[in-house]
mmCIF file of C-alpha atoms in Angstrom:
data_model
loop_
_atom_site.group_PDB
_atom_site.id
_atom_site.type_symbol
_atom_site.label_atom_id
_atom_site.label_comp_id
_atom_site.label_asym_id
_atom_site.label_seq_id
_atom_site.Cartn_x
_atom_site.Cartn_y
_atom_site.Cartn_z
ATOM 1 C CA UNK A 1 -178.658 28.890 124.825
ATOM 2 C CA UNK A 2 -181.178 30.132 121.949
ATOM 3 C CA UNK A 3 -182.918 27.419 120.883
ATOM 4 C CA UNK A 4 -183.115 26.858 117.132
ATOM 5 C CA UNK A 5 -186.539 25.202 116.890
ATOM 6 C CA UNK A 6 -188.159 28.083 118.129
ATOM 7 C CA UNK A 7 -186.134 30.144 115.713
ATOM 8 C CA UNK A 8 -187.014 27.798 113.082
ATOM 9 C CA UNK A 9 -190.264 29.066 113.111
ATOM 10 C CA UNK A 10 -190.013 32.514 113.984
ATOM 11 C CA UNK A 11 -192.661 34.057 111.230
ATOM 12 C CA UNK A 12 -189.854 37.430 111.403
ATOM 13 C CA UNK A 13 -186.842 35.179 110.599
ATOM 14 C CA UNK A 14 -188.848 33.267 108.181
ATOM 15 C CA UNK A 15 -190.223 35.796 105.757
ATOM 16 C CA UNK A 16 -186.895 37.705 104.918
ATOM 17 C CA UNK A 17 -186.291 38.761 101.102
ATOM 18 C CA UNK A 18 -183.219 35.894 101.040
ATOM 19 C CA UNK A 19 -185.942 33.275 102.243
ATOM 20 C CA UNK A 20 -188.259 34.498 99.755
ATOM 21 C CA UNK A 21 -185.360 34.538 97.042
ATOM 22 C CA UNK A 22 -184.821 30.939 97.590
ATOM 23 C CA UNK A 23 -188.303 29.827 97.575
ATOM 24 C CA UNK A 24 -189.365 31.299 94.414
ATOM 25 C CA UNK A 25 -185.845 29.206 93.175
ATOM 26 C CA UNK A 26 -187.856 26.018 94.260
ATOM 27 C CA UNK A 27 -190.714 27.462 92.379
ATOM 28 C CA UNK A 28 -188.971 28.391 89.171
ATOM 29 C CA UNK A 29 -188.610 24.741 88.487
ATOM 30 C CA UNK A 30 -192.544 24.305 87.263
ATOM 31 C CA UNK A 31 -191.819 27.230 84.276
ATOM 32 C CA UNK A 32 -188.213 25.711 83.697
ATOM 33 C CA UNK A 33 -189.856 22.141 82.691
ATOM 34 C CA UNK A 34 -192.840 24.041 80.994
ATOM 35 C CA UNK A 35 -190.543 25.573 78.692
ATOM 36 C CA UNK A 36 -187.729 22.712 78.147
ATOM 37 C CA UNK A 37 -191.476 20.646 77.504
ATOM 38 C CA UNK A 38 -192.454 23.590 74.735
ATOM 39 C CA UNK A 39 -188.683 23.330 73.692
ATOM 40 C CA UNK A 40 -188.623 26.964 74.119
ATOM 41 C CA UNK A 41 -184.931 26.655 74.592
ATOM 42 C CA UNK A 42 -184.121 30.343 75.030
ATOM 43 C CA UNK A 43 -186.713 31.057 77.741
ATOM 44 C CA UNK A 44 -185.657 27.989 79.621
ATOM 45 C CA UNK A 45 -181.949 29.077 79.245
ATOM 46 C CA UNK A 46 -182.510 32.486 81.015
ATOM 47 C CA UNK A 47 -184.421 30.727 83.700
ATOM 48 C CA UNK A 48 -181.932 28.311 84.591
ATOM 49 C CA UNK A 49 -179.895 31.062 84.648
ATOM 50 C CA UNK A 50 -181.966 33.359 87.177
ATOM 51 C CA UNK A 51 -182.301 30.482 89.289
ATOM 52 C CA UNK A 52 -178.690 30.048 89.118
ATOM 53 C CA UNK A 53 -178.038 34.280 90.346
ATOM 54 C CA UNK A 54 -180.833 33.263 92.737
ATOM 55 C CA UNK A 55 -178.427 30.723 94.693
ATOM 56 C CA UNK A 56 -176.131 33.599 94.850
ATOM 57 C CA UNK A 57 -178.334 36.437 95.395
ATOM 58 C CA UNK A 58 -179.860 34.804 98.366
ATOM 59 C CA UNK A 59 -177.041 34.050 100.597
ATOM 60 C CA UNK A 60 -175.652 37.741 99.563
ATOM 61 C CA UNK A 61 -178.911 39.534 100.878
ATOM 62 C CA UNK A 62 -178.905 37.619 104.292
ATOM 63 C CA UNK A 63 -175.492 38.215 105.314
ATOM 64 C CA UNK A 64 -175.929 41.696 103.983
ATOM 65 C CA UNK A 65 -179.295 42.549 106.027
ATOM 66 C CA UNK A 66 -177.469 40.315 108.924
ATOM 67 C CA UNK A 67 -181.312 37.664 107.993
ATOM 68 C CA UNK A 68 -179.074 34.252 108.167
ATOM 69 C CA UNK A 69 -181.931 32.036 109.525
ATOM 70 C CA UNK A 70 -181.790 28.364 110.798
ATOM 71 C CA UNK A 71 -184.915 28.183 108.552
ATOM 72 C CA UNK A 72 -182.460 29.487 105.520
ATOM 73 C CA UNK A 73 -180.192 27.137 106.311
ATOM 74 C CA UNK A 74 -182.447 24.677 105.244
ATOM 75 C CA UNK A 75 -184.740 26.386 102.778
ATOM 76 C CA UNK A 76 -181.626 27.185 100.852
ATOM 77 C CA UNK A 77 -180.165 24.001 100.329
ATOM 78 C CA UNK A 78 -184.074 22.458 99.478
ATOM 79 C CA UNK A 79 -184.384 24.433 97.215
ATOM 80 C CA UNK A 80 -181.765 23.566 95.246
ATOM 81 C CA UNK A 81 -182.370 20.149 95.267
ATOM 82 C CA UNK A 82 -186.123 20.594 94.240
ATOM 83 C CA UNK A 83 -184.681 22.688 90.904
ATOM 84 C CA UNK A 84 -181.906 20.110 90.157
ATOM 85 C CA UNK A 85 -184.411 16.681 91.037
ATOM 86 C CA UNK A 86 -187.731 18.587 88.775
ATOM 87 C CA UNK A 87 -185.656 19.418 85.457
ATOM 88 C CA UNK A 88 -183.493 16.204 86.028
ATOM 89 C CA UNK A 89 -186.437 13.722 86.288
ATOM 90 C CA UNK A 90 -187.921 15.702 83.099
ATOM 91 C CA UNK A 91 -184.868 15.415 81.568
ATOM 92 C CA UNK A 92 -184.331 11.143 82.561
ATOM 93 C CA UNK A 93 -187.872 10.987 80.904
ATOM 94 C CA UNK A 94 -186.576 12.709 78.088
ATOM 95 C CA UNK A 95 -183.677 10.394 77.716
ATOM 96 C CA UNK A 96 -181.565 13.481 77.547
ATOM 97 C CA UNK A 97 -180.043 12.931 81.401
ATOM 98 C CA UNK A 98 -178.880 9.670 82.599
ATOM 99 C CA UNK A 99 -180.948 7.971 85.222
ATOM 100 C CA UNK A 100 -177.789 6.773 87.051
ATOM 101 C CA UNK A 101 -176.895 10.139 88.505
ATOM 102 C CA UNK A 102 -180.659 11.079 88.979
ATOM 103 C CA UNK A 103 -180.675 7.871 91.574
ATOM 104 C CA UNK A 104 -177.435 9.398 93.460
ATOM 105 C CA UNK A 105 -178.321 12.427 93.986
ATOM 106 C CA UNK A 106 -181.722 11.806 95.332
ATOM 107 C CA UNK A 107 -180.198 8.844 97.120
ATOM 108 C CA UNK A 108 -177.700 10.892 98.776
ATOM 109 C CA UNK A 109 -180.414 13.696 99.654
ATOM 110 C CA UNK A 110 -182.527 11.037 101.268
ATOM 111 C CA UNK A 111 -179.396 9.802 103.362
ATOM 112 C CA UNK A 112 -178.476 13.233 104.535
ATOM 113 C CA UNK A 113 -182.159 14.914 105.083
ATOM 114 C CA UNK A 114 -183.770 12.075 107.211
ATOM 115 C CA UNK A 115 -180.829 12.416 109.841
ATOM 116 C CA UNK A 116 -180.801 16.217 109.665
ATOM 117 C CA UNK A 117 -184.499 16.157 110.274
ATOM 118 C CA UNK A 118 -183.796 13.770 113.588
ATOM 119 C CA UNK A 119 -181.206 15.925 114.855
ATOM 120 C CA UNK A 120 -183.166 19.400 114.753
ATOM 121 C CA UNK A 121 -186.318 17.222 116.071
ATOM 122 C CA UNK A 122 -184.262 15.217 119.432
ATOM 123 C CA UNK A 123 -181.614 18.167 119.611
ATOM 124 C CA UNK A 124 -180.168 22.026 118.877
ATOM 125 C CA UNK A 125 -178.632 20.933 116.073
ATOM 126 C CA UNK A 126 -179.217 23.282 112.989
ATOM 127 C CA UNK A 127 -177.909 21.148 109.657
ATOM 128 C CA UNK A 128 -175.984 23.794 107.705
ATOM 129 C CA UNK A 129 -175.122 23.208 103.778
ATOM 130 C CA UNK A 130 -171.149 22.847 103.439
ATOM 131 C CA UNK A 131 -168.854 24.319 100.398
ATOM 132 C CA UNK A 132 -168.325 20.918 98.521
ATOM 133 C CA UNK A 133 -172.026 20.310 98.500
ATOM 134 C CA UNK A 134 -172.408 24.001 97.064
ATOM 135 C CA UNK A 135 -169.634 23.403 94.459
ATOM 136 C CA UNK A 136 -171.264 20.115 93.353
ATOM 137 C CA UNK A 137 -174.800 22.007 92.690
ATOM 138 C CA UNK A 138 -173.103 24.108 90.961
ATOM 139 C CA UNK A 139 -171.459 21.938 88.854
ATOM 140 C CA UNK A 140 -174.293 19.710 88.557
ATOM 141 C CA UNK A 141 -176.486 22.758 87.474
ATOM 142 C CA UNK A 142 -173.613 23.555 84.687
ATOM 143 C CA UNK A 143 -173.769 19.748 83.861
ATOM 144 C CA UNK A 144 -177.784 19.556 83.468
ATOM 145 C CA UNK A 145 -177.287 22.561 81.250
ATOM 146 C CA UNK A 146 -174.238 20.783 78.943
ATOM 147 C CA UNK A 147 -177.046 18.179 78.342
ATOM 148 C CA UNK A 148 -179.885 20.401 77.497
ATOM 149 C CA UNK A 149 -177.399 22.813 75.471
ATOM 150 C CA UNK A 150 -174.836 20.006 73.992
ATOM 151 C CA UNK A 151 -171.682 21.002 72.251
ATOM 152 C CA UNK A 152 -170.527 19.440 69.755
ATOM 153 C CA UNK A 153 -166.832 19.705 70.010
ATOM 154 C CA UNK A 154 -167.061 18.996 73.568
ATOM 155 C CA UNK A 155 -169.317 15.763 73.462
ATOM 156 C CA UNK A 156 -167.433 14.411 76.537
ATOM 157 C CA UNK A 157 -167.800 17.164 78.998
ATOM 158 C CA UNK A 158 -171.281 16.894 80.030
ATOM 159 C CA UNK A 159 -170.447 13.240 81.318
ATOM 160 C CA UNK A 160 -167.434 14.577 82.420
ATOM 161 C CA UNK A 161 -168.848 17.211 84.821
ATOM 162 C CA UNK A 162 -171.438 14.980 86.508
ATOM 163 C CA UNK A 163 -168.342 12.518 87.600
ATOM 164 C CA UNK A 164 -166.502 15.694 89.264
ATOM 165 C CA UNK A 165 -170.105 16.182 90.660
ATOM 166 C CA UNK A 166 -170.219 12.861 91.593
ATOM 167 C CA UNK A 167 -167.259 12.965 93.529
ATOM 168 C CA UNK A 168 -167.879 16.478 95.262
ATOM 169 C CA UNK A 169 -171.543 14.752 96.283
ATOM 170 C CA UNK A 170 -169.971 12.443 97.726
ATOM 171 C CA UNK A 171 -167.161 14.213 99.650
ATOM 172 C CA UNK A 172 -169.706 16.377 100.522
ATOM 173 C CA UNK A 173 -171.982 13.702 102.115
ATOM 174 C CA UNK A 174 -168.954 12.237 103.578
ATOM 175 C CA UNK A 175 -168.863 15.488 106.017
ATOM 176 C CA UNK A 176 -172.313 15.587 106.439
ATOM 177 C CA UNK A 177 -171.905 11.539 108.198
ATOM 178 C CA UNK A 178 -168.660 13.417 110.419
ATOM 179 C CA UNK A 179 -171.209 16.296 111.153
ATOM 180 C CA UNK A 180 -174.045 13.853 112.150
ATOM 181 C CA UNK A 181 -171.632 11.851 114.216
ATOM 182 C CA UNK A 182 -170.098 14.739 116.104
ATOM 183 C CA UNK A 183 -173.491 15.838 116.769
ATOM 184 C CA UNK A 184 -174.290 12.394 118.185
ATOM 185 C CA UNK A 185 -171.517 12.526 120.228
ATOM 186 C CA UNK A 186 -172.494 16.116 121.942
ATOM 187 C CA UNK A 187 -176.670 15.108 121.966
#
């Protein structure tokens, strides 16, 4: 059996054009605050929206060029939490986001990262993102974006769309716990 932690860091596996997709996602999260900061609202729209395609774009191009990394695996799903945490904690400063869902979501990234990172240290086991925890990025993203970009006539669905987040985060990290404890059981 392969084993993933030299694949991990396999320099080929790691610098394929989906890896480098999703790490300049990570990175478009320093011009994204910049320009919410500058309230250059436009600018900041269209980046939020790249970095939106990029979540797409990324898993597209390494199933296409048959790249789908262990170190993808994870890079993906990082960087979508380092977009969603940056502009959120800008936007709890700002008063704009509430601070209640901030705490969650990191919570719940701290809760499922620190046992992911034991398992791939002590065993084979690659961590691999699952669809609910896709589906509530997505929705969070579309939330974060109902607060920046408000409308009026629909006051209640930016609150509205961070509790079906909410929910999806935590089904989500209620597979991750099966996941980890099926591992357990095979380690």
């Amino acid at each position: 059996m392969d084993n993933p932690k030299t694949k991990f860091m396999d320099l080929t596996r790691i610098l394929t054009l989906a890896n480098m997709i999703s790490l300049l996602r990570a990175f478009m999260a320093i011009p994204i605050i910049i320009y919410l900061q500058n309230e250059n609202w436009t600018i900041a729209f269209v980046l939020i929206i790249l970095a939106i395609l990029s979540d797409t774009l990324d898993g597209y191009f390494a199933r296409r060029a048959h790249e789908v990394t262990h170190f993808g695996k994870w890079l993906d799903p990082i960087a979508d939490f380092v977009v969603i945490l940056a502009v959120t904690t800008y936007l709890v400063m700002e008063g704009i986001f509430p601070a209640w869902f901030y705490w969650f979501y990191l919570g719940r990234y701290v809760a499922i990262a620190l046992p992911a990172i034991y398992y791939l240290n002590s065993t084979n086991f690659v961590l691999q993102s699952n669809w609910y925890g896709k589906w509530s990025a997505g929705i969070t993203t579309f939330s974060i974006i109902l607060h920046i970009f408000p409308i009026a006539q629909l006051s209640w669905l930016p609150q509205f769309t961070l509790y079906i987040a909410t929910g999806l985060l935590t089904f989500s990290y209620l597979k991750y716990v099966r996941t980890f404890y099926q591992a357990s059981k095979q380690s």
